[in-house]
Coordinates of C-alpha atoms in Angstrom, one line a residue:
X1 CA 23.3 24.1 -19.7
X2 CA 23.5 23.1 -16.1
X3 CA 22.9 25.8 -13.6
X4 CA 25.5 26.2 -10.9
X5 CA 24.8 25.1 -7.3
X6 CA 24.7 27.9 -4.8
X7 CA 24.3 28.5 -1.1
X8 CA 20.7 29.5 -0.2
X9 CA 20.6 32.9 1.4
X10 CA 17.9 34.5 3.6
X11 CA 16.2 37.7 2.5
X12 CA 18.6 39.7 4.6
X13 CA 21.6 38.2 2.8
X14 CA 22.7 35.8 5.5
X15 CA 23.5 32.2 4.5
X16 CA 20.6 29.9 5.4
X17 CA 21.8 27.4 8.0
X18 CA 18.8 25.3 9.1
X19 CA 19.9 22.9 11.8
X20 CA 23.4 24.4 11.6
X21 CA 24.0 23.0 8.2
X22 CA 24.4 25.0 5.0
X23 CA 21.6 24.6 2.5
X24 CA 22.2 24.6 -1.3
X25 CA 20.0 25.5 -4.3
X26 CA 20.4 24.5 -7.9
X27 CA 18.4 24.6 -11.0
X28 CA 15.8 27.4 -11.5
X29 CA 15.6 28.2 -7.8
X30 CA 19.4 28.8 -7.6
X31 CA 19.3 30.9 -10.8
X32 CA 16.4 33.1 -9.5
X33 CA 18.2 33.7 -6.2
X34 CA 21.4 34.7 -8.0
X35 CA 19.5 37.0 -10.4
X36 CA 17.9 38.7 -7.3
X37 CA 21.3 39.1 -5.8
X38 CA 22.6 40.6 -9.1
X39 CA 19.9 43.3 -9.0
X40 CA 20.9 44.2 -5.4
X41 CA 24.6 44.4 -6.2
X42 CA 26.1 47.7 -7.3
X43 CA 27.9 47.2 -10.6
X44 CA 31.7 47.4 -9.9
X45 CA 31.3 46.4 -6.2
X46 CA 32.8 42.9 -6.7
X47 CA 36.5 43.3 -7.6
X48 CA 36.5 39.7 -9.0
X49 CA 33.5 40.4 -11.3
X50 CA 33.4 44.1 -12.1
X51 CA 30.6 43.8 -14.6
X52 CA 28.3 41.9 -12.1
X53 CA 25.5 44.0 -10.7
X54 CA 23.2 46.9 -11.5
X55 CA 24.4 50.3 -12.4
X56 CA 22.5 51.9 -9.5
X57 CA 24.1 55.3 -9.9
X58 CA 22.6 55.5 -13.4
X59 CA 19.3 54.0 -12.5
X60 CA 18.1 54.9 -9.0
X61 CA 15.9 57.9 -8.4
X62 CA 15.5 58.7 -12.1
X63 CA 12.9 57.9 -14.7
X64 CA 11.4 54.4 -14.6
X65 CA 12.5 53.9 -18.3
X66 CA 16.2 54.3 -17.2
X67 CA 15.7 51.8 -14.4
X68 CA 14.1 49.3 -16.8
X69 CA 17.0 49.8 -19.3
X70 CA 19.6 49.1 -16.6
X71 CA 17.8 46.1 -15.2
X72 CA 17.6 44.6 -18.7
X73 CA 21.3 45.3 -19.3
X74 CA 22.3 43.7 -16.0
X75 CA 20.2 40.6 -16.5
X76 CA 21.2 40.1 -20.1
X77 CA 24.9 40.0 -19.1
X78 CA 24.1 36.8 -17.2
X79 CA 24.8 33.8 -19.4
X80 CA 21.7 32.0 -18.1
X81 CA 19.3 34.7 -19.3
X82 CA 18.1 34.4 -22.9
X83 CA 15.6 37.3 -22.7
X84 CA 14.1 39.7 -20.3
X85 CA 10.3 39.5 -21.0
X86 CA 9.0 42.0 -18.6
X87 CA 10.0 44.6 -16.0
X88 CA 7.3 46.2 -13.8
X89 CA 8.3 48.9 -11.4
X90 CA 6.4 50.0 -8.3
X91 CA 7.5 52.9 -6.1
X92 CA 5.9 54.3 -2.9
X93 CA 6.1 57.8 -4.5
X94 CA 7.3 59.1 -7.8
X95 CA 11.1 59.5 -8.0
X96 CA 11.6 57.4 -4.8
X97 CA 15.1 56.0 -4.6
X98 CA 14.0 52.4 -3.7
X99 CA 11.7 50.5 -6.1
X100 CA 10.0 47.1 -6.0
X101 CA 10.5 45.4 -9.4
X102 CA 8.8 42.3 -10.8
X103 CA 10.8 40.7 -13.6
X104 CA 9.9 38.0 -16.1
X105 CA 13.0 36.3 -17.6
X106 CA 13.4 33.5 -20.1
X107 CA 16.3 31.3 -19.2
X108 CA 18.5 29.5 -21.7
X109 CA 16.9 26.2 -21.0
X110 CA 13.5 27.4 -22.4
X111 CA 12.1 28.1 -19.0
X112 CA 10.4 31.3 -18.0
X113 CA 10.6 32.5 -14.4
X114 CA 9.2 35.6 -12.6
X115 CA 10.5 37.1 -9.4
X116 CA 10.3 40.2 -7.4
X117 CA 13.3 42.2 -6.0
X118 CA 13.9 45.5 -4.3
X119 CA 16.4 47.8 -6.0
X120 CA 17.9 51.0 -4.8

């Protein structure tokens, strides 16, 4: 399976434009960027892909086990993800709405990647 080519975005969500020229990512780097975006998108927010995103209303501010479940569900809906190997959650305080998550994912091309994302 070939991964799609995607525009590189900055951490604030803006399209990266070094030297006033759009920059693209493909392969694992592109897949990881898109998975991070998936976890920061509220499920149902995109009218063209209503299943895209994380069910934040179910997951945020509750038990860590619920957040882990929803992260796994969201990632496994992506056709590039074969398995979610690990999800580690770190919160500044128990029950905090925002959490920093570190995720280990096996992609369909037998590649394992790990990335961090903020959810909430």
